[in-house]
Amino acid sequence: MFNLLRMDLYRVIRSKSLYVCFGILLLMVFTAFGLWYVVVSPQGLELLASLENGGNVQLTGLSKALEELDFLMLFRQICLDGGMYNLMLGIFVMLFVCADFQKGFIKNVMAFHQNRWNYVGSKLLTAAIVDACYLVGMLAVSLVLNQVLGQLVSPSPWQDLVFYMTWVWLLTTAFSALIILLCVLTRSVAVGAVAAVLLGSGLVVTLVYGLLDLLHLNGWLEYTIYLTMSMGPGHFASAGDLKVYAVGAGFLALYTVLTGIFLNKKDI
């Protein structure tokens, strides 16, 4: 498996999609921090207040709300809670996995590696490594921007950052496993792309959540990847906060096992 992993990592480093997807994510970060800088500047606050009927009352309320915002809260809103990160990660994973089927590369791989679980493990580890690099890169850029722009928001404790980044990495890796599963099942770029958009952005989950809310049957959807990422804790307060790890590990194991089973049953 490690020979496959080394080969996959070499292919990833040489692929344009890796840098295009990351570039789009960084562009989103720069744009968001630039807009936030304009909003929290004195001129920006006064402009927002002048657009409201409340005048100074509105300005005071807005300033108080901004003071309560810390770095982790802003980072989550910009990068992860809305689903844009999963969407871009899903597109990269889809392009990477489907390329094997489109170019016939998988036939060569299976000719030398009879154990198809090695293929699944290699793809999953590659996605997990890219995922970690994306997350750390976005966090580093966001930290630098916050300092360069005059500490727009108050810093968050490093313990909170570590706690959040570890469980969100587990969940996003589980989402990558879902995209790998769909690509192995369908071998279709179109299906993978649609899944990355609809599932990554949370459109499907949000729609189902709203419909089931009418019947008061939407509680279980809080344990989906999208809603767990959006509603997960920003800091560790009790043992109950560890359920995010259980959700991530559960989906990761489920999708990995299903991918291995279907790959072993299908002809290449």
Short mmCIF file of C-alpha atoms in Angstrom, two decimals:
data_model
loop_
_atom_site.label_atom_id
_atom_site.label_comp_id
_atom_site.label_asym_id
_atom_site.label_seq_id
_atom_site.Cartn_x
_atom_site.Cartn_y
_atom_site.Cartn_z
CA MET A 1 0.00 0.00 0.00
CA PHE A 2 2.82 2.40 0.78
CA ASN A 3 4.20 2.04 -2.73
CA LEU A 4 0.79 3.03 -4.03
CA LEU A 5 0.63 5.89 -1.55
CA ARG A 6 4.01 7.20 -2.66
CA MET A 7 2.91 7.03 -6.27
CA ASP A 8 -0.40 8.78 -5.51
CA LEU A 9 1.34 11.56 -3.60
CA TYR A 10 3.72 12.07 -6.52
CA ARG A 11 0.76 12.35 -8.89
CA VAL A 12 -1.02 14.75 -6.55
CA ILE A 13 1.95 17.09 -6.29
CA ARG A 14 2.14 17.28 -10.08
CA SER A 15 -1.61 17.78 -10.57
CA LYS A 16 -3.01 21.23 -11.31
CA SER A 17 -6.28 20.55 -9.49
CA LEU A 18 -4.46 20.46 -6.14
CA TYR A 19 -3.29 24.04 -6.51
CA VAL A 20 -6.39 25.36 -8.26
CA CYS A 21 -8.70 24.16 -5.49
CA PHE A 22 -6.37 25.46 -2.79
CA GLY A 23 -6.03 28.76 -4.63
CA ILE A 24 -9.80 29.19 -4.68
CA LEU A 25 -9.95 28.52 -0.95
CA LEU A 26 -7.19 31.05 -0.27
CA LEU A 27 -8.92 33.60 -2.49
CA MET A 28 -12.01 33.13 -0.36
CA VAL A 29 -9.96 33.73 2.80
CA PHE A 30 -8.30 36.90 1.43
CA THR A 31 -11.62 38.26 0.19
CA ALA A 32 -13.38 37.59 3.48
CA PHE A 33 -10.64 39.18 5.58
CA GLY A 34 -10.52 42.16 3.23
CA LEU A 35 -14.25 42.71 3.56
CA TRP A 36 -14.04 42.19 7.30
CA TYR A 37 -11.28 44.80 7.53
CA VAL A 38 -13.50 47.31 5.77
CA VAL A 39 -16.44 46.51 8.03
CA VAL A 40 -14.60 46.76 11.36
CA SER A 41 -12.66 49.91 10.49
CA PRO A 42 -14.04 53.11 12.08
CA GLN A 43 -15.16 54.38 8.68
CA GLY A 44 -16.84 51.08 7.91
CA LEU A 45 -18.69 51.04 11.22
CA GLU A 46 -19.95 54.58 10.75
CA LEU A 47 -21.06 53.79 7.22
CA LEU A 48 -23.03 50.78 8.44
CA ALA A 49 -24.54 52.83 11.23
CA SER A 50 -25.58 55.61 8.83
CA LEU A 51 -27.50 53.04 6.79
CA GLU A 52 -29.55 52.14 9.85
CA ASN A 53 -32.24 54.25 11.46
CA GLY A 54 -30.82 53.61 14.90
CA GLY A 55 -27.71 55.74 14.41
CA ASN A 56 -25.37 55.59 17.40
CA VAL A 57 -27.48 52.92 19.09
CA GLN A 58 -26.96 50.59 16.14
CA LEU A 59 -23.26 51.44 16.01
CA THR A 60 -22.81 50.65 19.68
CA GLY A 61 -24.63 47.35 19.33
CA LEU A 62 -22.60 46.38 16.30
CA SER A 63 -19.31 47.26 17.99
CA LYS A 64 -20.25 45.16 21.00
CA ALA A 65 -21.10 42.20 18.78
CA LEU A 66 -17.77 42.51 16.97
CA GLU A 67 -15.88 42.55 20.26
CA GLU A 68 -17.42 39.20 21.21
CA LEU A 69 -16.14 37.58 18.00
CA ASP A 70 -12.84 35.72 18.28
CA PHE A 71 -10.50 34.31 15.66
CA LEU A 72 -11.86 30.76 15.69
CA MET A 73 -15.43 31.95 15.22
CA LEU A 74 -14.39 34.08 12.25
CA PHE A 75 -12.27 31.28 10.76
CA ARG A 76 -15.18 28.86 10.98
CA GLN A 77 -17.59 31.27 9.33
CA ILE A 78 -15.20 32.07 6.51
CA CYS A 79 -13.79 28.66 5.76
CA LEU A 80 -15.78 25.70 7.00
CA ASP A 81 -19.27 26.15 8.41
CA GLY A 82 -20.84 27.15 5.09
CA GLY A 83 -19.71 24.06 3.19
CA MET A 84 -17.39 25.75 0.68
CA TYR A 85 -14.37 23.87 1.99
CA ASN A 86 -16.00 20.45 1.59
CA LEU A 87 -17.15 21.43 -1.86
CA MET A 88 -13.62 22.26 -3.06
CA LEU A 89 -12.08 19.27 -1.28
CA GLY A 90 -14.72 17.02 -2.80
CA ILE A 91 -14.00 18.33 -6.30
CA PHE A 92 -10.29 17.66 -5.88
CA VAL A 93 -10.86 14.11 -4.58
CA MET A 94 -13.33 13.43 -7.39
CA LEU A 95 -10.89 14.57 -10.07
CA PHE A 96 -8.06 12.59 -8.50
CA VAL A 97 -9.97 9.30 -8.16
CA CYS A 98 -11.92 9.45 -11.42
CA ALA A 99 -8.71 10.09 -13.35
CA ASP A 100 -7.71 6.50 -12.59
CA PHE A 101 -10.78 5.16 -14.37
CA GLN A 102 -10.77 7.65 -17.24
CA LYS A 103 -7.11 7.07 -18.15
CA GLY A 104 -7.18 3.33 -17.48
CA PHE A 105 -4.54 3.74 -14.80
CA ILE A 106 -6.48 1.56 -12.39
CA LYS A 107 -6.04 -1.50 -14.64
CA ASN A 108 -2.28 -1.17 -14.38
CA VAL A 109 -2.52 -0.74 -10.62
CA MET A 110 -4.68 -3.81 -10.13
CA ALA A 111 -2.34 -5.86 -12.33
CA PHE A 112 0.45 -5.33 -9.80
CA HIS A 113 -1.65 -5.05 -6.62
CA GLN A 114 -4.17 -7.85 -6.29
CA ASN A 115 -5.33 -6.68 -2.87
CA ARG A 116 -7.80 -3.93 -3.71
CA TRP A 117 -7.95 -2.76 -0.11
CA ASN A 118 -4.48 -1.33 -0.71
CA TYR A 119 -5.94 0.87 -3.42
CA VAL A 120 -8.68 2.12 -1.09
CA GLY A 121 -6.20 2.77 1.70
CA SER A 122 -3.86 4.67 -0.60
CA LYS A 123 -6.60 6.91 -1.95
CA LEU A 124 -7.96 7.61 1.53
CA LEU A 125 -4.54 8.41 3.01
CA THR A 126 -3.76 10.69 0.08
CA ALA A 127 -7.04 12.55 0.57
CA ALA A 128 -6.40 12.80 4.32
CA ILE A 129 -2.92 14.26 3.75
CA VAL A 130 -4.19 16.80 1.23
CA ASP A 131 -7.05 17.64 3.60
CA ALA A 132 -4.62 18.28 6.46
CA CYS A 133 -2.41 20.46 4.25
CA TYR A 134 -5.41 22.48 3.09
CA LEU A 135 -6.67 23.04 6.63
CA VAL A 136 -3.28 23.94 8.09
CA GLY A 137 -2.51 26.20 5.14
CA MET A 138 -5.80 28.07 5.46
CA LEU A 139 -5.36 28.41 9.21
CA ALA A 140 -1.81 29.75 8.84
CA VAL A 141 -2.84 32.29 6.20
CA SER A 142 -5.80 33.39 8.33
CA LEU A 143 -3.59 33.85 11.40
CA VAL A 144 -1.11 35.94 9.42
CA LEU A 145 -3.84 38.08 7.86
CA ASN A 146 -5.41 38.72 11.24
CA GLN A 147 -2.10 40.03 12.56
CA VAL A 148 -1.12 41.99 9.45
CA LEU A 149 -4.48 43.75 9.35
CA GLY A 150 -4.13 44.87 12.96
CA GLN A 151 -5.68 41.93 14.80
CA LEU A 152 -9.20 42.30 13.47
CA VAL A 153 -10.50 39.82 16.03
CA SER A 154 -9.16 38.66 19.37
CA PRO A 155 -6.98 35.52 19.28
CA SER A 156 -8.37 32.16 20.33
CA PRO A 157 -6.61 29.84 22.82
CA TRP A 158 -4.33 27.39 21.03
CA GLN A 159 -6.09 24.52 22.83
CA ASP A 160 -9.35 25.50 21.13
CA LEU A 161 -7.65 25.67 17.74
CA VAL A 162 -6.10 22.22 18.16
CA PHE A 163 -9.37 20.70 19.37
CA TYR A 164 -11.36 22.19 16.51
CA MET A 165 -8.84 21.43 13.78
CA THR A 166 -8.48 17.78 14.77
CA TRP A 167 -12.17 16.93 14.77
CA VAL A 168 -12.93 18.96 11.67
CA TRP A 169 -10.07 17.18 9.87
CA LEU A 170 -11.61 13.84 10.81
CA LEU A 171 -15.01 14.89 9.48
CA THR A 172 -13.67 16.33 6.24
CA THR A 173 -11.62 13.18 5.68
CA ALA A 174 -14.82 11.19 6.16
CA PHE A 175 -16.44 13.37 3.50
CA SER A 176 -13.51 12.58 1.20
CA ALA A 177 -14.18 8.88 1.83
CA LEU A 178 -17.78 9.42 0.72
CA ILE A 179 -16.64 11.00 -2.55
CA ILE A 180 -14.19 8.13 -3.12
CA LEU A 181 -17.03 5.67 -2.56
CA LEU A 182 -19.28 7.40 -5.10
CA CYS A 183 -16.48 7.62 -7.67
CA VAL A 184 -15.65 3.92 -7.29
CA LEU A 185 -19.33 2.99 -7.61
CA THR A 186 -20.12 5.13 -10.64
CA ARG A 187 -16.72 5.84 -12.21
CA SER A 188 -18.33 9.08 -13.34
CA VAL A 189 -16.90 12.59 -13.11
CA ALA A 190 -20.41 14.02 -13.43
CA VAL A 191 -21.78 12.05 -10.47
CA GLY A 192 -18.74 12.93 -8.37
CA ALA A 193 -19.02 16.61 -9.22
CA VAL A 194 -22.75 16.74 -8.45
CA ALA A 195 -22.17 14.92 -5.16
CA ALA A 196 -19.38 17.31 -4.19
CA VAL A 197 -21.61 20.31 -4.87
CA LEU A 198 -24.88 19.06 -3.38
CA LEU A 199 -23.43 17.19 -0.39
CA GLY A 200 -20.39 19.37 0.26
CA SER A 201 -22.34 22.62 0.24
CA GLY A 202 -25.02 21.11 2.45
CA LEU A 203 -27.87 21.77 0.00
CA VAL A 204 -29.28 18.26 0.32
CA VAL A 205 -28.94 18.09 4.10
CA THR A 206 -30.42 21.57 4.58
CA LEU A 207 -33.40 20.75 2.36
CA VAL A 208 -34.10 17.42 4.08
CA TYR A 209 -33.61 19.04 7.49
CA GLY A 210 -36.20 21.71 6.70
CA LEU A 211 -38.73 19.18 5.40
CA LEU A 212 -38.32 16.83 8.35
CA ASP A 213 -38.52 19.76 10.74
CA LEU A 214 -42.19 20.08 9.79
CA LEU A 215 -42.69 16.56 11.16
CA HIS A 216 -40.32 17.06 14.10
CA LEU A 217 -38.18 14.20 12.77
CA ASN A 218 -35.00 16.09 11.96
CA GLY A 219 -33.03 15.44 15.14
CA TRP A 220 -30.96 12.61 13.70
CA LEU A 221 -29.69 14.86 10.89
CA GLU A 222 -27.59 16.73 13.44
CA TYR A 223 -25.21 13.78 13.21
CA THR A 224 -24.57 14.21 9.49
CA ILE A 225 -21.15 15.45 8.42
CA TYR A 226 -22.41 18.85 7.27
CA LEU A 227 -24.46 19.73 10.35
CA THR A 228 -21.89 18.30 12.73
CA MET A 229 -19.30 20.61 11.21
CA SER A 230 -21.65 23.59 11.41
CA MET A 231 -22.90 22.91 14.93
CA GLY A 232 -19.82 21.28 16.46
CA PRO A 233 -18.13 22.79 19.54
CA GLY A 234 -15.36 25.35 19.26
CA HIS A 235 -13.75 24.31 22.52
CA PHE A 236 -13.71 21.29 24.76
CA ALA A 237 -16.03 21.76 27.73
CA SER A 238 -17.26 18.26 28.58
CA ALA A 239 -17.09 14.64 27.47
CA GLY A 240 -20.17 15.24 25.34
CA ASP A 241 -18.10 17.42 23.03
CA LEU A 242 -16.15 14.34 21.97
CA LYS A 243 -19.12 13.02 19.99
CA VAL A 244 -17.81 14.92 16.96
CA TYR A 245 -14.89 12.48 16.86
CA ALA A 246 -17.30 9.55 17.05
CA VAL A 247 -19.34 10.93 14.15
CA GLY A 248 -16.25 11.47 12.02
CA ALA A 249 -14.71 8.08 12.83
CA GLY A 250 -18.02 6.31 12.25
CA PHE A 251 -18.61 7.79 8.79
CA LEU A 252 -14.97 7.31 7.85
CA ALA A 253 -15.07 3.62 8.75
CA LEU A 254 -18.44 3.10 7.05
CA TYR A 255 -17.50 4.69 3.73
CA THR A 256 -14.07 3.03 3.70
CA VAL A 257 -15.51 -0.44 4.26
CA LEU A 258 -18.23 0.07 1.64
CA THR A 259 -15.66 1.27 -0.89
CA GLY A 260 -13.50 -1.80 -0.31
CA ILE A 261 -16.47 -4.17 -0.58
CA PHE A 262 -17.80 -2.65 -3.81
CA LEU A 263 -14.35 -2.46 -5.37
CA ASN A 264 -13.71 -6.13 -4.67
CA LYS A 265 -17.05 -7.11 -6.20
CA LYS A 266 -16.78 -5.04 -9.38
CA ASP A 267 -14.70 -5.88 -12.42
CA ILE A 268 -12.04 -3.37 -13.33
#
